[in-house]
Coordinates of C-alpha atoms and ligand atoms in Angstrom, one line a residue:
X1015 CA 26.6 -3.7 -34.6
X1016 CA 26.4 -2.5 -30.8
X1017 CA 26.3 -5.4 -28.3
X1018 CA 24.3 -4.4 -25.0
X1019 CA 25.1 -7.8 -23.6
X1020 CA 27.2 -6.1 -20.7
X1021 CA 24.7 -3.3 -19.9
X1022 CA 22.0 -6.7 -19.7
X1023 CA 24.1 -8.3 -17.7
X1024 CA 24.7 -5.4 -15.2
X1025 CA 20.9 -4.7 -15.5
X1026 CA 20.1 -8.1 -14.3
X1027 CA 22.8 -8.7 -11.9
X1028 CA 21.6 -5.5 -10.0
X1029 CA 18.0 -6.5 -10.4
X1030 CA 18.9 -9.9 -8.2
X1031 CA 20.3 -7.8 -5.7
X1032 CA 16.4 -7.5 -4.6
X1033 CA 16.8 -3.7 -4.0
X1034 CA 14.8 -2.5 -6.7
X1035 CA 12.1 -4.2 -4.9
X1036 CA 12.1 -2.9 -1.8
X1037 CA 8.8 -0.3 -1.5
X1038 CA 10.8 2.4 0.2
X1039 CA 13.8 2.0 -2.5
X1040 CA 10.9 2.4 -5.3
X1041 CA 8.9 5.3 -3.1
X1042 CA 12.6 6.9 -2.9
X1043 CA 13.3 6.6 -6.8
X1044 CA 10.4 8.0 -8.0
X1045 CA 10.9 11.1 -5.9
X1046 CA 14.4 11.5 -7.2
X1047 CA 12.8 10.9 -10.9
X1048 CA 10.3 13.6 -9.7
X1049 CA 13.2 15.7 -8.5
X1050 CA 15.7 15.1 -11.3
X1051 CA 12.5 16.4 -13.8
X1052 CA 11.9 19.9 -12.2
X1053 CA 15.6 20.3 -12.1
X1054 CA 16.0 19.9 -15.6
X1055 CA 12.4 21.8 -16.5
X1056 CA 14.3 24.6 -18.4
X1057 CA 16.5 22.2 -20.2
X1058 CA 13.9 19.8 -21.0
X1059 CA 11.9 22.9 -22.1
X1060 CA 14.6 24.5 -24.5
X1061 CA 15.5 20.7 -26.1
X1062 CA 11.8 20.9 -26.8
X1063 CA 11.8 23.9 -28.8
X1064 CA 15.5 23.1 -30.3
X1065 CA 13.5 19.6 -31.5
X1066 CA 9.9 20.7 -32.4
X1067 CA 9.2 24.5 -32.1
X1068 CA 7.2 23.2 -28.7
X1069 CA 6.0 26.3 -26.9
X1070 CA 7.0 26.3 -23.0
X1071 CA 2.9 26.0 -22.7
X1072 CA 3.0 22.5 -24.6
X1073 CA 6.3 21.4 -23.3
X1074 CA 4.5 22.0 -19.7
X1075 CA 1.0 21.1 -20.4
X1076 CA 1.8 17.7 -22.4
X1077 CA 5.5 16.2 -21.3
X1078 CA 6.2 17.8 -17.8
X1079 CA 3.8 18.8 -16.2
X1080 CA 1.5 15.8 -17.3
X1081 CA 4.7 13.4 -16.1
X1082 CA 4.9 14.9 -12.8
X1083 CA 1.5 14.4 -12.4
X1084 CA 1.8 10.8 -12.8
X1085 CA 4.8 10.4 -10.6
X1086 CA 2.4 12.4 -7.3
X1087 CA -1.0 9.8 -8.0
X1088 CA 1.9 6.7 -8.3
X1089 CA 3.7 8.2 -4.9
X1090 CA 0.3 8.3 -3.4
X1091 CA -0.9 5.0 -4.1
X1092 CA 1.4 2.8 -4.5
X1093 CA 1.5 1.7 -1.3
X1094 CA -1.4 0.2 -1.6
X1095 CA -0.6 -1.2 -5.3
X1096 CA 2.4 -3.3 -4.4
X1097 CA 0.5 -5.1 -1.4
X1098 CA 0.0 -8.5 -1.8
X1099 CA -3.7 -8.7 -2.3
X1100 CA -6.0 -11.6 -0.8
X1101 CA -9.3 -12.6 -3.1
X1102 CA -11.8 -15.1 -2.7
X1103 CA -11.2 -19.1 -2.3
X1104 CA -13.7 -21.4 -3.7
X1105 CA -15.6 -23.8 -1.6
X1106 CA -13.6 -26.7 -3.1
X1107 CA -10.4 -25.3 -1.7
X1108 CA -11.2 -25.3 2.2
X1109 CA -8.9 -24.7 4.3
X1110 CA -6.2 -22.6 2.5
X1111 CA -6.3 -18.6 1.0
X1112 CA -6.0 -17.3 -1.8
X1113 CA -3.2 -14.4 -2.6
X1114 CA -2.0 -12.4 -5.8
X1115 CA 1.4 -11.3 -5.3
X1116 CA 2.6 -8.2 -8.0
X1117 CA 6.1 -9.0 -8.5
X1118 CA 8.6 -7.0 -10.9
X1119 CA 9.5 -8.5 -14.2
X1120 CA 13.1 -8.1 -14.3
X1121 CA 15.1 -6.1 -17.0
X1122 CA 12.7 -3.9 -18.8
X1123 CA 13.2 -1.8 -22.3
X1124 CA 11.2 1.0 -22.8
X1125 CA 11.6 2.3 -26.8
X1126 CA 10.0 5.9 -27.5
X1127 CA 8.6 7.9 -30.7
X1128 CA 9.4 11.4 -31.2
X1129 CA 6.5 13.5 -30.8
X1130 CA 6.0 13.4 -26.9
X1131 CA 9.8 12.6 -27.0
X1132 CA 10.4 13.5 -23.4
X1133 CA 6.6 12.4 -21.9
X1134 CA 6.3 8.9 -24.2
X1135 CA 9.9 8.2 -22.7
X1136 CA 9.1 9.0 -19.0
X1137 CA 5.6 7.8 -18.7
X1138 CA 6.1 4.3 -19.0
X1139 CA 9.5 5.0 -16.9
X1140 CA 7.7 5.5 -13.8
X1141 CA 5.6 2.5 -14.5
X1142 CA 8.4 0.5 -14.4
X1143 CA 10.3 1.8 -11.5
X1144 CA 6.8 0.8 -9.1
X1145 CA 6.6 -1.7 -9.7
X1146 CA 10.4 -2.6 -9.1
X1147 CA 12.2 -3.3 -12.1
X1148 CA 15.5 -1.8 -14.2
X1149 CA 15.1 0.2 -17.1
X1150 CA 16.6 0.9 -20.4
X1151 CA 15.2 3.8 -22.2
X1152 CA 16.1 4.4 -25.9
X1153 CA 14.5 7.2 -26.8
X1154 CA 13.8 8.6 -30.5
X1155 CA 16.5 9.8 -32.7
X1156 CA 14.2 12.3 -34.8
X1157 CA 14.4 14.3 -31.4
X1158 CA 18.1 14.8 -30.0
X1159 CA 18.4 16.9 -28.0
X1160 CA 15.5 15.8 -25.9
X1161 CA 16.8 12.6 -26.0
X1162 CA 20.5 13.7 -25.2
X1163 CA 18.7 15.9 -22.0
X1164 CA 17.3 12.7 -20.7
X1165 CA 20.1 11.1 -21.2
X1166 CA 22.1 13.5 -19.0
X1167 CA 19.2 13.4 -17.1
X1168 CA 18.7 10.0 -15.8
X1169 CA 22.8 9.5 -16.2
X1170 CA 23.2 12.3 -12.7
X1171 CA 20.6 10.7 -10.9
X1172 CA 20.7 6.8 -11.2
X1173 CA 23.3 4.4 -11.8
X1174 CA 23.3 2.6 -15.0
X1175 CA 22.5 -0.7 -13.7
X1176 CA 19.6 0.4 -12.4
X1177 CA 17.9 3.4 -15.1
X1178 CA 19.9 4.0 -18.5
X1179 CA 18.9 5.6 -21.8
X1180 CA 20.6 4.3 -24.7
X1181 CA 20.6 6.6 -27.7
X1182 CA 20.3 5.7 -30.9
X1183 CA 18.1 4.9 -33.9
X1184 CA 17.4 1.8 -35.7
X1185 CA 20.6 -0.4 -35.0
X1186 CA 20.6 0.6 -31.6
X1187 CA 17.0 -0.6 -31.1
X1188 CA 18.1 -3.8 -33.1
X1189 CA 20.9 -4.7 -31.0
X1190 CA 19.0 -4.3 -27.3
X1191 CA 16.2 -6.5 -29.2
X1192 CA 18.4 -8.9 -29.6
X1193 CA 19.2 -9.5 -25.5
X1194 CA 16.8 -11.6 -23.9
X1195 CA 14.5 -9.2 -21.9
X1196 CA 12.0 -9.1 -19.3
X1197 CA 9.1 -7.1 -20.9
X1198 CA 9.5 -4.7 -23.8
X1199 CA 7.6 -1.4 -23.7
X1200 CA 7.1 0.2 -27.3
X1201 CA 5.0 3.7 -28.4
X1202 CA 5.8 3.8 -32.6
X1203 CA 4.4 3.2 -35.9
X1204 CA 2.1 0.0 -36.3
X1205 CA 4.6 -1.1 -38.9
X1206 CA 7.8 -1.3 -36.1
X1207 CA 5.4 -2.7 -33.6
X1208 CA 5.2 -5.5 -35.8
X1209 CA 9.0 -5.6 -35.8
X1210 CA 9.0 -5.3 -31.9
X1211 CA 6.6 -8.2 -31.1
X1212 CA 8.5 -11.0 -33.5
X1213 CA 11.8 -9.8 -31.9
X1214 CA 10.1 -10.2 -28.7
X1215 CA 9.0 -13.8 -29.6
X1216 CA 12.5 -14.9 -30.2
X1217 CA 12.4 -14.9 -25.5
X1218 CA 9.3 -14.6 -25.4
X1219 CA 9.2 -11.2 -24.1
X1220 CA 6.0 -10.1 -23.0
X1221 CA 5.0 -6.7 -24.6
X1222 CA 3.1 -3.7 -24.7
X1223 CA 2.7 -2.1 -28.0
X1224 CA 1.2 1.6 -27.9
X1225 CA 0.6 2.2 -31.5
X1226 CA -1.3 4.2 -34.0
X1227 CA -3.7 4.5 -36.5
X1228 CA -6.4 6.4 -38.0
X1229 CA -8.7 7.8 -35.2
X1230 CA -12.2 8.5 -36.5
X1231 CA -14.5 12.0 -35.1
X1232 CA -18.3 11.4 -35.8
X1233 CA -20.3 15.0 -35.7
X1234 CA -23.6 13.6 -35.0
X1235 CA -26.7 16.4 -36.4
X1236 CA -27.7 17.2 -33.0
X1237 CA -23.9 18.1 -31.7
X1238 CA -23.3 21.4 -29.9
X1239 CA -21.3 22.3 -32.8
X1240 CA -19.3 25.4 -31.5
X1241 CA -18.1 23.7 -28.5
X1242 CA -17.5 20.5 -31.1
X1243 CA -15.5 23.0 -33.6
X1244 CA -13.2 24.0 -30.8
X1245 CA -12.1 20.8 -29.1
X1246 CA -11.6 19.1 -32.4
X1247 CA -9.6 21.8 -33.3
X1248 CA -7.7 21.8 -30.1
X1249 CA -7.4 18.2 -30.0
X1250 CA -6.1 17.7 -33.9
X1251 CA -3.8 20.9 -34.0
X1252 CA -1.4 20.8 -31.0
X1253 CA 1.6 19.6 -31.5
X1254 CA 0.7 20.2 -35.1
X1255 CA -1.5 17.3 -35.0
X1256 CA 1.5 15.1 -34.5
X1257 CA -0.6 13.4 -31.7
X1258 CA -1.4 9.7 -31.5
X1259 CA -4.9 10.1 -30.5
X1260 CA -5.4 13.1 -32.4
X1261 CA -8.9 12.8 -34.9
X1262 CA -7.4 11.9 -38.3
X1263 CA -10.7 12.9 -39.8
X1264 CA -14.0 13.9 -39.4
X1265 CA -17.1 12.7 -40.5
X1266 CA -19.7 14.9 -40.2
X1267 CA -23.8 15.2 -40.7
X1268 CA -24.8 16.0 -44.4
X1269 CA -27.2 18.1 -42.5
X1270 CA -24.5 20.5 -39.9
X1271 CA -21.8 20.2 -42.0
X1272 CA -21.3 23.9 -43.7
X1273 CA -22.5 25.6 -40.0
X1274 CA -19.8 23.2 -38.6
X1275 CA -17.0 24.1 -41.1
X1276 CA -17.6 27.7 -40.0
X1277 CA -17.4 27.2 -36.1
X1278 CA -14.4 24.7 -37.3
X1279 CA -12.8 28.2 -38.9
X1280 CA -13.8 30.4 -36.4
X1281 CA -11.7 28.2 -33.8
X1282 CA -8.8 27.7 -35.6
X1283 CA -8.4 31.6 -36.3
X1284 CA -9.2 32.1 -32.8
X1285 CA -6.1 29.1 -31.6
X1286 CA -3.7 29.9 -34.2
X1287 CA -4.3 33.6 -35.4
X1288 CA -4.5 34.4 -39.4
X1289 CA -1.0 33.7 -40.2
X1290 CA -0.4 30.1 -38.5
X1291 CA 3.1 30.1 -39.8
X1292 CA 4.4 33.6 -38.3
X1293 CA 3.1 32.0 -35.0
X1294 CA 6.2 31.2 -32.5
X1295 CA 4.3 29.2 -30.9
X1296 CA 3.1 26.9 -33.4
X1297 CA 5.2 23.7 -33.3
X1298 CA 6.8 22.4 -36.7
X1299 CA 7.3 18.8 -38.4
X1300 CA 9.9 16.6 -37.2
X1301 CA 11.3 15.8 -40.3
X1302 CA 11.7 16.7 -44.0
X1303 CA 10.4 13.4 -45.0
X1304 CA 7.3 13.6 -42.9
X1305 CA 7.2 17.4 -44.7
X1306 CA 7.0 15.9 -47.8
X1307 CA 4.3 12.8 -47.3
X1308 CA 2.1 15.8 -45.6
X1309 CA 2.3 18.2 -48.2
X1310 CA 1.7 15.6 -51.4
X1311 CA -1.7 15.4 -49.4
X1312 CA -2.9 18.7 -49.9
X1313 CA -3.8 18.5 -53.4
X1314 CA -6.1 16.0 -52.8
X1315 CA -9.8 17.3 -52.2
X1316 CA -10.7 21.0 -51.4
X1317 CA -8.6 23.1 -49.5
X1318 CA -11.2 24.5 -46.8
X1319 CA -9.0 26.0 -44.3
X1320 CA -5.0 26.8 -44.0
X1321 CA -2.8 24.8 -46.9
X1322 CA -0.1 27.5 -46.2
X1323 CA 3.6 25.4 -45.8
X1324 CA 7.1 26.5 -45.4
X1325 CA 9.7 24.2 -46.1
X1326 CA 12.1 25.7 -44.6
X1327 CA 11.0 26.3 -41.6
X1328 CA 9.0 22.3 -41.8
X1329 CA 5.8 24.2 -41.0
X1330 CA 2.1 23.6 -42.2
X1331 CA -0.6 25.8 -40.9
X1332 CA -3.8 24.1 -39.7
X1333 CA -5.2 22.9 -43.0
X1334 CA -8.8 21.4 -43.2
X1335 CA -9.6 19.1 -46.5
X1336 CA -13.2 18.6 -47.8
X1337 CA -14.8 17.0 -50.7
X1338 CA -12.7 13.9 -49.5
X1339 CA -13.5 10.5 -50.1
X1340 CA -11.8 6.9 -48.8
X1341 CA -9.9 6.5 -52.4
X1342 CA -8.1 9.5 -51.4
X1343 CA -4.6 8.3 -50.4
X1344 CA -5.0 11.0 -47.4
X1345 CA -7.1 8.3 -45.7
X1346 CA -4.8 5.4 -46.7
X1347 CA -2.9 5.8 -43.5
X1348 CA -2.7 8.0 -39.8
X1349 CA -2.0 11.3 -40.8
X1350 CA 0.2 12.5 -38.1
X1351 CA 0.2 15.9 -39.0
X1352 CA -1.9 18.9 -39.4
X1353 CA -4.5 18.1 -42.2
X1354 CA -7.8 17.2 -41.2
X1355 CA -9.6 15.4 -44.0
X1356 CA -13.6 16.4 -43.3
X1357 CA -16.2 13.2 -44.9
X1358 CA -19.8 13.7 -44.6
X1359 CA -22.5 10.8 -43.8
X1360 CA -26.7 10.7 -44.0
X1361 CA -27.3 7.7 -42.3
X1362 CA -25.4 6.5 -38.7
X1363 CA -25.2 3.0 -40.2
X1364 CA -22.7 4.1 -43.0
X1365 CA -20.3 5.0 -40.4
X1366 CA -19.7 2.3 -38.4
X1367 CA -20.0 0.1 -41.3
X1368 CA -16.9 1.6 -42.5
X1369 CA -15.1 2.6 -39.3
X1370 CA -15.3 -1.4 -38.7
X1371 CA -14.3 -2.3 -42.1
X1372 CA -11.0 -1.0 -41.2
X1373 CA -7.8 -2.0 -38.4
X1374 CA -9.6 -0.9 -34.9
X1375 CA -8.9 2.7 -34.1
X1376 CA -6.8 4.0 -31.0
X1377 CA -9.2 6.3 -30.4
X1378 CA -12.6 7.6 -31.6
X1379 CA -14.3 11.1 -30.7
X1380 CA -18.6 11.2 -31.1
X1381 CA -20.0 14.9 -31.1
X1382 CA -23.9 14.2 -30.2
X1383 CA -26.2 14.7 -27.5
X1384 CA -28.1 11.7 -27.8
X1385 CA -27.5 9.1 -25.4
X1386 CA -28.9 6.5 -28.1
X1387 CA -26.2 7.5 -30.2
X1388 CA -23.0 7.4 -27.9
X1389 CA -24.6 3.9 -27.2
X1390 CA -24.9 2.9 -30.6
X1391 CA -21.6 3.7 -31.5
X1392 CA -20.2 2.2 -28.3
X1393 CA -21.8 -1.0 -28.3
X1394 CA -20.8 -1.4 -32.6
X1395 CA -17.6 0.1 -32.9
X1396 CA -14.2 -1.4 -31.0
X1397 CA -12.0 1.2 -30.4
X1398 CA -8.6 1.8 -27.5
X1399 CA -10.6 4.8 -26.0
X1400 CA -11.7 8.1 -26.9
X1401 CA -14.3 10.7 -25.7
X1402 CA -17.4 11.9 -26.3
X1403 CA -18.1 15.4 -26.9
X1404 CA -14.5 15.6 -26.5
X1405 CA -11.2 15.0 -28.0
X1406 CA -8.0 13.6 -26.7
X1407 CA -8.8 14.5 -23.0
X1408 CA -9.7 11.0 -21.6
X1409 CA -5.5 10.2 -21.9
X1410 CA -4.6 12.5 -18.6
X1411 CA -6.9 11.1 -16.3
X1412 CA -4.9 8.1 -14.3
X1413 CA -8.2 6.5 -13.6
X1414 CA -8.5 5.4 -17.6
X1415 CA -6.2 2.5 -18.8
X1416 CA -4.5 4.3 -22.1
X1417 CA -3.7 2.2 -24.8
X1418 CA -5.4 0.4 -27.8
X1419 CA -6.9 -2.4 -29.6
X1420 CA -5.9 -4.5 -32.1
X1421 CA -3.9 -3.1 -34.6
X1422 CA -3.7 0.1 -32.4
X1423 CA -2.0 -2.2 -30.0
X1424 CA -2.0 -4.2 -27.1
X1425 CA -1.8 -3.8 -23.7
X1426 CA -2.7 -0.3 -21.9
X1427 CA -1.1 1.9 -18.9
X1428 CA -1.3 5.2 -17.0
X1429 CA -2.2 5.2 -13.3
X1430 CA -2.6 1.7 -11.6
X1431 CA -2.5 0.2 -14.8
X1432 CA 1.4 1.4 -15.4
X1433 CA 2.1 -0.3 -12.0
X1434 CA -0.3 -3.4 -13.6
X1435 CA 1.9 -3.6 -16.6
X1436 CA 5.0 -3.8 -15.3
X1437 CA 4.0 -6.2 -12.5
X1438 CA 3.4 -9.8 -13.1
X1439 CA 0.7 -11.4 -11.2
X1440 CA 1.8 -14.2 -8.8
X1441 CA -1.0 -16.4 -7.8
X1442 CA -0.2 -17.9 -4.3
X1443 CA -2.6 -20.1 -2.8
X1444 CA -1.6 -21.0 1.3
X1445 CA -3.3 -24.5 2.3
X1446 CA -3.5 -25.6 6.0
X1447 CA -1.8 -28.6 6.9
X1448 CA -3.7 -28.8 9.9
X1449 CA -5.7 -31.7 8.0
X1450 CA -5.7 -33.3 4.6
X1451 CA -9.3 -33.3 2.5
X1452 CA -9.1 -36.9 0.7
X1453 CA -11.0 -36.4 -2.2
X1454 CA -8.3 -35.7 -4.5
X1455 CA -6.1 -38.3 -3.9
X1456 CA -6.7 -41.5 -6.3
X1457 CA -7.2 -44.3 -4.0
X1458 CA -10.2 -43.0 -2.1
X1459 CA -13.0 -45.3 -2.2
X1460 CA -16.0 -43.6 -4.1
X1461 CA -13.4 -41.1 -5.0
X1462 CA -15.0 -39.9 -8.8
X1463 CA -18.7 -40.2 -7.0
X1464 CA -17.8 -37.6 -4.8
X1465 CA -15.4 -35.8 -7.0
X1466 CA -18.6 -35.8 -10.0
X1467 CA -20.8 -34.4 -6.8
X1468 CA -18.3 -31.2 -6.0
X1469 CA -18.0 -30.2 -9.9
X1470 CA -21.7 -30.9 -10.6
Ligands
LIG2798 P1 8.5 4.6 -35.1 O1 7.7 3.3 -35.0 O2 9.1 5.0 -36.4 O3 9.6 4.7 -34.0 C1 9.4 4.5 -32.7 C2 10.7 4.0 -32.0 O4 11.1 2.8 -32.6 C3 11.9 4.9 -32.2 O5 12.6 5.0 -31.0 C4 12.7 4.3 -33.3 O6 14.1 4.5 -33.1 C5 12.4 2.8 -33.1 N1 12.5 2.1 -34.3 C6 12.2 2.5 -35.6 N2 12.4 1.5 -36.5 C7 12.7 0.4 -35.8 C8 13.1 -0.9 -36.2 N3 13.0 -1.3 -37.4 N4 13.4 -1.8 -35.2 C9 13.4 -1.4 -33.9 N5 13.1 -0.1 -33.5 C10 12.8 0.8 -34.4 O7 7.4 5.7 -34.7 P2 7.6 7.3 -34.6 O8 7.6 7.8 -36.0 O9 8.7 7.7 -33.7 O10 6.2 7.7 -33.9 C11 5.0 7.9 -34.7 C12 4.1 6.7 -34.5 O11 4.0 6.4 -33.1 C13 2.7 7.0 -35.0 O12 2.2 5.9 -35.7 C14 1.9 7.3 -33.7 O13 0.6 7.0 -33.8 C15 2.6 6.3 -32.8 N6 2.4 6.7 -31.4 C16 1.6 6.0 -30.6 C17 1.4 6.4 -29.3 C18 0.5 5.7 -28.4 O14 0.5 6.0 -27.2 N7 -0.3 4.7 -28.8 C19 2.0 7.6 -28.9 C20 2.8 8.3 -29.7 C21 3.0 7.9 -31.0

């Protein structure tokens, strides 16, 4: 068993130094983070295609670029983030003023899945370091090399006390559960999240746990459906629908359902060509074991769309399942892959009575152009996020807390609420001692009279 108690030790040692708190330290480490990323674009890149057969377009579009994105809104407002921010005092409370002071947490661990291996690592990263704390990063072992780049990565440009990645799998994981931390990042399976939060009991660790789950896309009668077709087939195909918030499945109108099926070919062959698997581009599954739980899946129902698969080279085209009901075991679970399981519905009702029947979705997509509708389904359905008319998209925008509900998870970040997450809030309240209210004190005559008077 590995011991981390040194590298804690360090960790926290270097975190009471107070430097990791100072603004301009935090303002200066995020540039070099910024910095240390474009120098290592190329190598990040290639580890991304040594991993998962990621095109440079998706290695950009959804781990770099999307990360350095996050790192220039952070630089620009944190500033303002990290003030101490005053907020109303009650009437009851004259003479002093009220203050929340965001202060760091201390020693942080950051534990990442393997299908963003490089973004799901650095995202929360940059959360951490604004608002001021040390990191350890343990990255997946399903991706290596990625995680060996970032490893090199982060090794050049910060010293271990401060930013580390520990690689490993399972034990290692184990083992830096087992130190008392100061909050506990984790992106996995629902099933490890589990794992995470009782570990983090054992200090209790406060915790964010970005899990998974089976993400529902309604295609309401009166959808646009081509425009529908093409962003669920965006959405559920990249990264070969190895995508947290990717639709699992889609339930569609009785009524739309064979013109939507064609737009949903049309895309596909328009995204990924005729021959999915001779594509270079298209990226493959991470493992043999994941390979094998996908495939057993496509004898189930009708094979609409795709169903090609190459073991050797881990690949399954864009496959699209219909005549599939919930006793199939393709809807026991989240897919994370690229089958897309197609259900139809009459009646809006029948949905959301079994959407809610099961754990609460990370995210959920609604195709219509009612506004009664998105409503509907808003107001009935609990959910982490999601889009309408759209698919996947609401996760880049800083300005939307990203995370989920329930068993989807628990807590949310991205934006302000990164810097939120990794900041506890210190409530401060200054009183005057330039006089001294009475009231409270127990020996005042007519004390409770007055007291029952103020809380009426
Ligand atoms: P996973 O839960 O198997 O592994 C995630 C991390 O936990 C890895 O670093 C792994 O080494 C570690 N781990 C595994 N078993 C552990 C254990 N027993 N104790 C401690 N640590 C352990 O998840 P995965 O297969 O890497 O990723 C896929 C899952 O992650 C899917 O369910 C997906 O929905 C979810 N996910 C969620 C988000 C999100 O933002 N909500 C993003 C990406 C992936």
């Amino acid at each position: 068993m590995f011991n981390y108690a040194d590298l804690l030790l360090k960790q926290r040692a270097y975190f009471q130094t107070g430097e990791t708190k100072d603004l301009a330290f935090r303002i200066e480490a995020l540039q070099k983070l910024g910095n240390a990323i474009r120098e290592g674009e190329q190598q990040l890149i290639q580890s991304l295609k040594d991993d998962l057969n990621k095109s440079e377009f998706d290695a950009y579009s959804t781990e770099i670029g999307i990360v350095l994105e996050e790192i220039r809104f952070t630089l620009k407002n944190l500033r303002r983030w990290a003030k101490p921010r005053k907020v109303k005092t009650p009437f009851t409370h004259i003479g002093s003023k009220s203050y929340i002071y965001p202060e760091p947490y201390g020693v942080t661990l950051i534990i990442a899945p393997w299908n963003y291996p490089f973004q799901l690592a650095i995202a929360p990263l940059i959360g951490a370091i604004a608002a001021g704390n040390c990191a350890i990063v343990k990255p997946s072992e399903l991706t290596p090399r990625t995680s060996e780049v970032l490893a090199e990565l982060m090794k050049r440009h910060f010293p271990k006390e401060y930013i580390t990645v520990v690689e490993g799998g399972v034990e290692t994981s184990e083992a830096l559960l087992n130190e008392r931390l100061d909050y506990i990042f984790f992106t996995g399976s629902v099933e490890v999240g589990k794992i995470i939060m009782k570990a983090a009991s054992k200090h209790l660790t406060p915790v964010t746990l970005e899990l998974g789950g089976k993400s529902p896309c309604i295609v309401h009668q009166d959808a646009n459906l081509k425009i529908a077709a093409k962003r669920i087939a965006w959405g559920k195909f990249m990264n070969a629908g190895q995508t947290c918030i990717a639709p699992d499945y889609i339930y569609v109108h009785k009524s739309i359902k064979e013109a939507f099926l064609t737009h949903l070919r049309n895309a596909l062959t328009e995204l990924y060509g005729l021959e999915p698997l001779k594509n270079m581009e298209y990226t493959r599954i991470v493992s043999k074991r994941h390979f094998n739980r996908l495939e057993s899946f496509l004898s189930e129902g009708s094979i609409f769309h795709g169903g090609e698969t190459s073991l050797e080279q881990l690949l399954i085209s864009p496959t699209v399942l219909t005549d599939i009901t919930w006793e199939d075991k393709v809807m026991d679970n989240e897919i994370f892959g690229p089958i897309l399981p197609v259900l139809e519905y009459e009646q809006l009702p029948e949905v959301v009575t079994e959407i809610v029947n099961h754990p609460k979705p990370l995210a959920l997509y609604l195709f219509t152009e009612s506004n009664t509708v998105q409503e509907k389904i808003l107001a009935h359905v609990s959910f982490g996020g999601g889009c309408i008319n759209d698919t996947v998209y609401h996760i880049s925008s800083p300005y939307l807390p990203f995370g989920g509900v329930g068993n989807s998870g628990t807590g949310a970040y991205h934006g302000k609420e990164s810097f939120d997450t990794f900041s506890h809030k210190k409530s401060i309240l200054k009183q005057t001692t330039l006089f001294d209210i009475p009231l409270r004190y127990p020996n005042v005559k007519n004390g409770l009279k007055y007291i029952k008077m103020v809380f009426k």
